[in-house]
Coordinates of C-alpha atoms and ligand atoms in Angstrom, one line a residue:
X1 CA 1.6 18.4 21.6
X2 CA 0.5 15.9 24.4
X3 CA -2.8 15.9 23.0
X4 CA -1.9 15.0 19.7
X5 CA -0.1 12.5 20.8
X6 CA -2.9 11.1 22.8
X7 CA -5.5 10.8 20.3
X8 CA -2.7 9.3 18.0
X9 CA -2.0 6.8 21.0
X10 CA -6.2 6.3 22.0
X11 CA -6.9 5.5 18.1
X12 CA -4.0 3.1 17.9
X13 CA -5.3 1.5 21.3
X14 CA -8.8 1.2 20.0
X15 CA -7.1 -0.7 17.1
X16 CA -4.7 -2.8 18.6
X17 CA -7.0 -3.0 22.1
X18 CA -5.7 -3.8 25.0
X19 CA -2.2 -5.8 24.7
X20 CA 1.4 -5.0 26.2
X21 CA 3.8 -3.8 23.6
X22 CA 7.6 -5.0 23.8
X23 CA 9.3 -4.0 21.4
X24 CA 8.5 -0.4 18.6
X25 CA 11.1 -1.3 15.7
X26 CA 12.2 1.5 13.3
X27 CA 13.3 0.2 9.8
X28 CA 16.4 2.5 7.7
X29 CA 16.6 2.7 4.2
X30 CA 16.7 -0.8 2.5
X31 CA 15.7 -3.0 5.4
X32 CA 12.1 -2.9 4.9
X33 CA 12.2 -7.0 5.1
X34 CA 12.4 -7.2 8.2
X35 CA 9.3 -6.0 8.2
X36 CA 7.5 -9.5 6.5
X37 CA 9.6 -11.7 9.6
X38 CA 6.8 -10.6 11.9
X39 CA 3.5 -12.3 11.9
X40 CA 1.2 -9.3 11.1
X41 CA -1.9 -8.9 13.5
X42 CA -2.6 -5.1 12.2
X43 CA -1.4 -3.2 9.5
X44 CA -1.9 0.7 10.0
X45 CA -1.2 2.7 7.1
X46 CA -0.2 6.2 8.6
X47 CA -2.7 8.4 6.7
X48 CA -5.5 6.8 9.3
X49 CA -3.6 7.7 12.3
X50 CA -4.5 11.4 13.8
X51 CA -2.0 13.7 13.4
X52 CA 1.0 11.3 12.3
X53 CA 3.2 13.1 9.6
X54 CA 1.6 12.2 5.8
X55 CA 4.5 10.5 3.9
X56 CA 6.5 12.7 1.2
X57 CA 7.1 10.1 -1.2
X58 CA 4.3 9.2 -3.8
X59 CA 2.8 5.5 -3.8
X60 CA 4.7 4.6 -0.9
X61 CA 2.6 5.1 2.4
X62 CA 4.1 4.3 5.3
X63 CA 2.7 1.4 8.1
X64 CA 2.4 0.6 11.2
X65 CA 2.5 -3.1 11.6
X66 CA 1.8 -5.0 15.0
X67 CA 2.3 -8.5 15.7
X68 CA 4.7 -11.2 17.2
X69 CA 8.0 -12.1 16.7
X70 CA 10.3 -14.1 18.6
X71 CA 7.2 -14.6 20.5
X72 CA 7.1 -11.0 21.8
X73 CA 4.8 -8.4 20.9
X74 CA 6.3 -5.6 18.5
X75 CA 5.0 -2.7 17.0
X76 CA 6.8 -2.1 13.8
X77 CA 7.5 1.2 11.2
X78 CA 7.6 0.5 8.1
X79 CA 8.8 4.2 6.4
X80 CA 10.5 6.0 8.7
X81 CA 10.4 10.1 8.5
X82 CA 13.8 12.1 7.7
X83 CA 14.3 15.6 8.6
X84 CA 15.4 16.0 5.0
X85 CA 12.1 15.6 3.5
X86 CA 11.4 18.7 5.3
X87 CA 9.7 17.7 8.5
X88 CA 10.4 19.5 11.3
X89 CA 11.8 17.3 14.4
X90 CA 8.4 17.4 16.6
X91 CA 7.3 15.8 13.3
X92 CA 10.4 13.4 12.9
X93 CA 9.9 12.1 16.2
X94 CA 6.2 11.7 16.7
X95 CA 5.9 8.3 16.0
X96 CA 8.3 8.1 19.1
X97 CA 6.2 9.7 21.4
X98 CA 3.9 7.8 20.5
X99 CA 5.1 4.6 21.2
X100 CA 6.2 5.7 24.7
X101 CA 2.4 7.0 25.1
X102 CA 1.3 3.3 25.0
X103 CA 4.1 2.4 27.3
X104 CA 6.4 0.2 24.7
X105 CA 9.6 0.0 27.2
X106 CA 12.2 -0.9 24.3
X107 CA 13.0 0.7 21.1
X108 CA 15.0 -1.0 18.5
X109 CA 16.4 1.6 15.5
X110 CA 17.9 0.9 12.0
X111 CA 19.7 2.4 9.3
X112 CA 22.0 2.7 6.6
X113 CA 25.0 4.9 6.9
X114 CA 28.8 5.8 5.5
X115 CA 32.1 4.1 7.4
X116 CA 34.4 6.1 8.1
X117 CA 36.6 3.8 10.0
X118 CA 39.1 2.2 8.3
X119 CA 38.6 -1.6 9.0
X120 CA 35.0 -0.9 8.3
X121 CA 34.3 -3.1 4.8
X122 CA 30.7 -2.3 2.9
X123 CA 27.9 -4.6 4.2
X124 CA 29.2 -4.6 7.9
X125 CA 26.6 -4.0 10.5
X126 CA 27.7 -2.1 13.2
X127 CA 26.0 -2.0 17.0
X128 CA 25.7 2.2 17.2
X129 CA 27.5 2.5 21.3
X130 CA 27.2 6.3 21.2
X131 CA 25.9 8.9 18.4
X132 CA 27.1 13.0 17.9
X133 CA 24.3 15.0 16.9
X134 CA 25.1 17.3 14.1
X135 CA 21.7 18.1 13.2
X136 CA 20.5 21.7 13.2
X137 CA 17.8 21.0 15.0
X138 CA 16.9 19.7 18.3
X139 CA 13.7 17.6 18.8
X140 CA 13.9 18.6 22.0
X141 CA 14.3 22.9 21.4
X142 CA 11.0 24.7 22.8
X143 CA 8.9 24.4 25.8
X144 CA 9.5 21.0 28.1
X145 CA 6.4 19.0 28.9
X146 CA 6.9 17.3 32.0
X147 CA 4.6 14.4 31.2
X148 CA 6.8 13.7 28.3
X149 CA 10.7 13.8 30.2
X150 CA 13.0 16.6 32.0
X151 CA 14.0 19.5 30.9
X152 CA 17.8 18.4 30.4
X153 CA 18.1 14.8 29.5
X154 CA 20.9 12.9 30.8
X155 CA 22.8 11.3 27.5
X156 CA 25.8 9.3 29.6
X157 CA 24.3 6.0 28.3
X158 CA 22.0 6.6 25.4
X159 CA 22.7 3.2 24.0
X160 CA 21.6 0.3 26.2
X161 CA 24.7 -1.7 27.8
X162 CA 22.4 -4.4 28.2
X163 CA 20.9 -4.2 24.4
X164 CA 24.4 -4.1 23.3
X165 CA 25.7 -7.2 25.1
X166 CA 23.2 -9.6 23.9
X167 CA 23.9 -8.5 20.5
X168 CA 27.5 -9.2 20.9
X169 CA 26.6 -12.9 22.1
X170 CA 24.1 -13.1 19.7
X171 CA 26.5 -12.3 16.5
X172 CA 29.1 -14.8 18.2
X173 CA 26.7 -17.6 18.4
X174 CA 25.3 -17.1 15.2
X175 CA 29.5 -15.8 13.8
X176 CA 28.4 -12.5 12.2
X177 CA 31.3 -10.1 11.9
X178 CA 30.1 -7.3 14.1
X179 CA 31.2 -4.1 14.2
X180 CA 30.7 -1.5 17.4
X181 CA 30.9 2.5 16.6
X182 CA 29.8 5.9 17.2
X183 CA 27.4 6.8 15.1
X184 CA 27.6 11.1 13.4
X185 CA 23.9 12.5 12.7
X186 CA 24.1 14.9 9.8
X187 CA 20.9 16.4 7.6
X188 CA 21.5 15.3 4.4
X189 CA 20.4 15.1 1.6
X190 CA 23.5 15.3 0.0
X191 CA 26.0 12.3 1.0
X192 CA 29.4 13.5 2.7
X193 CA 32.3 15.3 0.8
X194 CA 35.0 13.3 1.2
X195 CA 36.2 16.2 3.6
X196 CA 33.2 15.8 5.4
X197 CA 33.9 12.4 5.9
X198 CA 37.2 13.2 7.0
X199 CA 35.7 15.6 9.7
X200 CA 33.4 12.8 10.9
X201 CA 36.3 10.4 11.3
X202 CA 38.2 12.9 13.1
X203 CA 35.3 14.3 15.1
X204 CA 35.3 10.6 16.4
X205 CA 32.7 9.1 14.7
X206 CA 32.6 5.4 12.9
X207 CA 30.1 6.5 10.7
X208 CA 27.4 9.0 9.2
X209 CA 23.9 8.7 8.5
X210 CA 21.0 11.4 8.0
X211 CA 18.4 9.9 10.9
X212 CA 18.5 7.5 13.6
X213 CA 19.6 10.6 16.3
X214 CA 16.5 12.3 16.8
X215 CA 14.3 9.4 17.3
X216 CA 17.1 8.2 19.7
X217 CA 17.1 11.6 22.2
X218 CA 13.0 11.2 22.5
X219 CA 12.8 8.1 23.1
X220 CA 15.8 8.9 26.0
X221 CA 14.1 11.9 27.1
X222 CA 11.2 9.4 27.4
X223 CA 13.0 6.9 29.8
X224 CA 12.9 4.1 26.9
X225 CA 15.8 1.8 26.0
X226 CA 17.0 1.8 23.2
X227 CA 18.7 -0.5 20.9
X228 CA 20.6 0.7 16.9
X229 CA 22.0 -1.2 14.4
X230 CA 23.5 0.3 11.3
X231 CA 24.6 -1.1 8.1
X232 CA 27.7 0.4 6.5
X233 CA 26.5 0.5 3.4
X234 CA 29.8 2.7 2.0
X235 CA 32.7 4.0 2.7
X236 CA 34.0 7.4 3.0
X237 CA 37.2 10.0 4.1
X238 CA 39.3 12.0 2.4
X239 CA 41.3 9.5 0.7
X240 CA 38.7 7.8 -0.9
X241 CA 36.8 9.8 -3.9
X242 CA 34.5 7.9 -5.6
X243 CA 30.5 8.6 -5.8
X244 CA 28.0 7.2 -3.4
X245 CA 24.5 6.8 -5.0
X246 CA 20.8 5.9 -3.5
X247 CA 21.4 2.4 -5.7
X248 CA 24.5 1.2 -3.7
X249 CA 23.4 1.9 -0.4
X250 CA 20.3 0.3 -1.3
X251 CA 21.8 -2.8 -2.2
X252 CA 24.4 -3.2 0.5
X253 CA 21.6 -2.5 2.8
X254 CA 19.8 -5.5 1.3
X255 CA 23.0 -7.7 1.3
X256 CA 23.5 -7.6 5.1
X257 CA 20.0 -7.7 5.8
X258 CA 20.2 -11.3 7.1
X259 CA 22.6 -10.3 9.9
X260 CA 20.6 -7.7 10.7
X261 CA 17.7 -9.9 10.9
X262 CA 19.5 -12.3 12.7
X263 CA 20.7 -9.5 15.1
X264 CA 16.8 -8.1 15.8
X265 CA 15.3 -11.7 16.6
X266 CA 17.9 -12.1 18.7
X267 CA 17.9 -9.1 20.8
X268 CA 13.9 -9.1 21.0
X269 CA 14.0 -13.1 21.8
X270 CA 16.3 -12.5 24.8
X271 CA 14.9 -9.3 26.6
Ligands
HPA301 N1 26.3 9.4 4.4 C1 25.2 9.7 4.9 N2 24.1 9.0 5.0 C2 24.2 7.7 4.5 C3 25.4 7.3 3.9 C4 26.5 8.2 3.8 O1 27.6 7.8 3.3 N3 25.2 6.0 3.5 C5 23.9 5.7 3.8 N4 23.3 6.7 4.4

């Protein structure tokens, strides 16, 4: 794997050339704006770069997009890819690798997800502290490459206290209700029965969401910080019994975006 991931990192240095990275930025399912607050140097679509996954859904491809915001450097996905599409997580978390390879330090994640906590209201953006990996998978199951991280990744503080701290101040200066939770990584595709909601709540979780916790361990096992923000986009348990659909999340996503904006300039202004 190390090779692929060098000649993935070597084509993205011949592109980029030779500037210090501060910030890789993931984007979650309806907060693809974020993506037009940084002034653009290069725009990569993922097809060009060697071995990165090919996107699954048709007329969308994903990008890579480098440039500066809040005067830092930042190296931004735009598509992000889900285990549920059927990648495998080597594949899920390439782009990961990736950005360790040319030796981005901090990695900020998004996404959408279900509340499961009762005060949680749709549209709330929640600071993920912790996560509980559900998924069947491990990213990091298989042979260890040293070059890449240890063999048994210490998880104590996946979530950076620091990260988390200047968000806090950040959503009090700028008086964004902000929410703080553990966020539950499940497969998808289907959204949670409300059962399954139910389990998550009592499993200890704040909310659920089908990514996010994969990219999160590499970039660990890597040595990276790492910053996530999730947008509660509905809300589930087992006294609540109404659909969720692709439409709502969408647009709850899109609702809070601000904050979440807000939030990310923030954060990468202040590191
Ligand atoms: N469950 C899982 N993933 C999600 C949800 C949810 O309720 N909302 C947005 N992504």
């Amino acid at each position: 794997m190390y090779n692929k991931i060098e000649e993935a990192g070597k084509f993205l240095r011949d592109k980029i050339g030779d500037v210090s990275l501060d910030f890789a930025i993931i984007l979650g399912s309806g907060l693809g704006k974020l993506q037009h607050e940084i002034e653009a140097e290069h725009s990569i679509a993922y097809e060009e770069i060697p071995h990165f996954p090919k996107t699954t859904v048709a007329g969308h491809t994903g990008r890579l997009i480098v440039g500066q915001l809040e005067g830092k450097k930042v190296m931004l996905m735009s598509g992000r890819f889900h285990y549920y599409e059927g990648y495998n997580m080597q594949e899920v978390t390439f782009p990961v690798r990736v950005f360790h390879y040319l030796q981005i330090p901090n990695l900020i994640v998004s996404n959408a997800s279900g509340g499961v906590h009762r005060s949680f209201k749709v549209g709330d953006v929640m600071v993920i502290t912790d996560h509980i990996n559900f998924f069947p998978e491990h990213p990091l199951r298989g042979a260890n490459d040293d070059k890449l991280g240890p063999r048994f990744p210490d998880m104590s503080v996946a979530y950076d206290k620091e990260f988390i701290q200047i968000m806090n101040q950040v959503a009090k200066d700028q008086k964004i209700r902000l929410q703080h939770g553990v966020y539950f990584g499940l497969q998808g595709p289907t959204f949670e029965t409300p059962a399954e909601y139910g389990m998550v709540r009592t499993l200890g979780a704040d909310a659920v969401g089908m990514s996010t916790v994969p990219e999160v361990i590499v970039a660990r096992h890597q040595g990276m910080r790492v910053a996530a923000i999730s947008v509660i986009t509905d809300l589930g348990g087992p006294e609540i019994a109404f659909p969720v659909s692709h439409e709502e999340v969408l647009n709850a996503a899109k609702v809070a975006m601000p904050n979440v904006i807000k939030i990310v300039r923030g954060l990468v202004q202040k590191v």
